Coordinates of C-alpha atoms in Angstrom, one line a residue:
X168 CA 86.9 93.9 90.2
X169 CA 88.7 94.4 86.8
X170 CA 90.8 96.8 85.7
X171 CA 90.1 97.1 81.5
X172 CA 90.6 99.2 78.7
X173 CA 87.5 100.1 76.0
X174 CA 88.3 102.3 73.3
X175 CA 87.5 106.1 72.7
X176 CA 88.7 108.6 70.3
X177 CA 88.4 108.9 66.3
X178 CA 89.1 106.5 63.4
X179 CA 92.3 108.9 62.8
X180 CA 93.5 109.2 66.9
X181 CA 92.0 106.0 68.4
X182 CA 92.1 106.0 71.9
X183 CA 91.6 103.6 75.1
X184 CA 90.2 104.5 78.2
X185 CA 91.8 102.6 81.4
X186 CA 89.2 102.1 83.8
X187 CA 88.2 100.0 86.9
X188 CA 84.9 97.9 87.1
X189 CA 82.9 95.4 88.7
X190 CA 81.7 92.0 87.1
X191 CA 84.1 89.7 85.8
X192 CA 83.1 89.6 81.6
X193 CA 79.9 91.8 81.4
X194 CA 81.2 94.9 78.9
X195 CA 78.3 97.6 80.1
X196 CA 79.0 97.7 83.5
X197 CA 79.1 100.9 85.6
X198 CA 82.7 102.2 85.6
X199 CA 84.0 102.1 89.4
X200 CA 86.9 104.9 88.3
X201 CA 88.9 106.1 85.7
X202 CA 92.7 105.7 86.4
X203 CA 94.2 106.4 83.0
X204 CA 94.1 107.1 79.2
X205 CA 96.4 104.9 76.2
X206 CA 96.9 106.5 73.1
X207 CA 98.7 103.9 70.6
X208 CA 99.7 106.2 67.9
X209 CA 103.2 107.2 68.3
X210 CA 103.6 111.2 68.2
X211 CA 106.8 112.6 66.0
X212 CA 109.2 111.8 68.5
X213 CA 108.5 108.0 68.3
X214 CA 106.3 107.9 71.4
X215 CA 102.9 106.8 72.4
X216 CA 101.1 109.0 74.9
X217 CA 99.9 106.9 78.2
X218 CA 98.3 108.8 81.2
X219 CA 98.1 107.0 83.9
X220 CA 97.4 107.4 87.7
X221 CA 100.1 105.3 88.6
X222 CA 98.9 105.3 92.6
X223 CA 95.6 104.5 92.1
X224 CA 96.3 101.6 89.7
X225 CA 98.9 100.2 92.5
X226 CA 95.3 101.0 95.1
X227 CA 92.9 98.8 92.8
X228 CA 95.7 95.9 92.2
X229 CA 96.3 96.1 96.0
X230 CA 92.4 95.3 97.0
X231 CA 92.3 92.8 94.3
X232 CA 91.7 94.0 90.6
X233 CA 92.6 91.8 88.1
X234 CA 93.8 93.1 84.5
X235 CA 92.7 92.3 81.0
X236 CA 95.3 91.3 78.9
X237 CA 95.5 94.4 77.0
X238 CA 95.3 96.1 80.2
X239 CA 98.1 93.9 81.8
X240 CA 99.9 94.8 78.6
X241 CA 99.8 98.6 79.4
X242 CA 100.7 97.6 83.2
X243 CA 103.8 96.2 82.1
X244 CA 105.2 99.2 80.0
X245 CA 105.1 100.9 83.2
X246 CA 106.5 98.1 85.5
X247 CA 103.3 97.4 87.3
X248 CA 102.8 94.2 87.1
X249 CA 105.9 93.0 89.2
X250 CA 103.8 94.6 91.8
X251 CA 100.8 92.5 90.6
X252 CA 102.8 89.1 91.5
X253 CA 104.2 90.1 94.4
X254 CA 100.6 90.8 95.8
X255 CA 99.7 87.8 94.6
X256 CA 102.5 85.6 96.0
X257 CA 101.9 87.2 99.2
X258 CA 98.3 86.7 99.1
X259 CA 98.3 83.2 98.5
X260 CA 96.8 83.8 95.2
X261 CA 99.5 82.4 92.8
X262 CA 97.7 79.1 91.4
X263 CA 94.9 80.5 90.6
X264 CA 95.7 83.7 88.9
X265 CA 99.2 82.2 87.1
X266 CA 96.9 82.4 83.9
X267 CA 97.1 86.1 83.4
X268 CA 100.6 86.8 84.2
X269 CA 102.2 84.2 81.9
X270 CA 103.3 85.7 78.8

């Protein structure tokens, strides 16, 4: 399982969807579920818009899911990928998935 991003929206408001999926490279897979939406325009106030089921993001990461990197980039605004280690430190995991979590 993945958790990825492909993008959505118009040329003016580009958009990403955040989404879960089987298959580790394949880009027309059938989406699993929908857990959020990134919007990287800032707004007037400065701020880009990101809805994002926060629980089930912490659900998929906890029975496996691996980011993208622009995913895991989104994951980290929002502090999610602290969890990601410490699932994967706990797990056993930490050798083999080191790749995606360095900066």
């Amino acid at each position: 399982m993945r958790i990825r991003m492909k993008t959505c929206g118009t040329k003016i408001k580009p958009m990403f969807d955040i989404f879960v999926a089987r298959g580790p490279t394949r880009r027309r897979v059938p989406v699993t579920e929908y857990i959020g939406k990134y919007c990287i325009l800032r707004d007037q106030d400065g701020y880009m818009q990101l809805d994002l089921n926060i629980e089930r993001a912490k659900h998929w990461i906890a029975e496996g899911a691996i980011p993208s990197n622009g995913a895991r980039e989104v994951l980290e605004k929002v502090g999610l990928v602290l969890i990601i280690f410490f699932i994967i430190t706990k797990l056993g995991l930490h050798t083999s998935l080191t790749r995606y979590l360095a900066p």
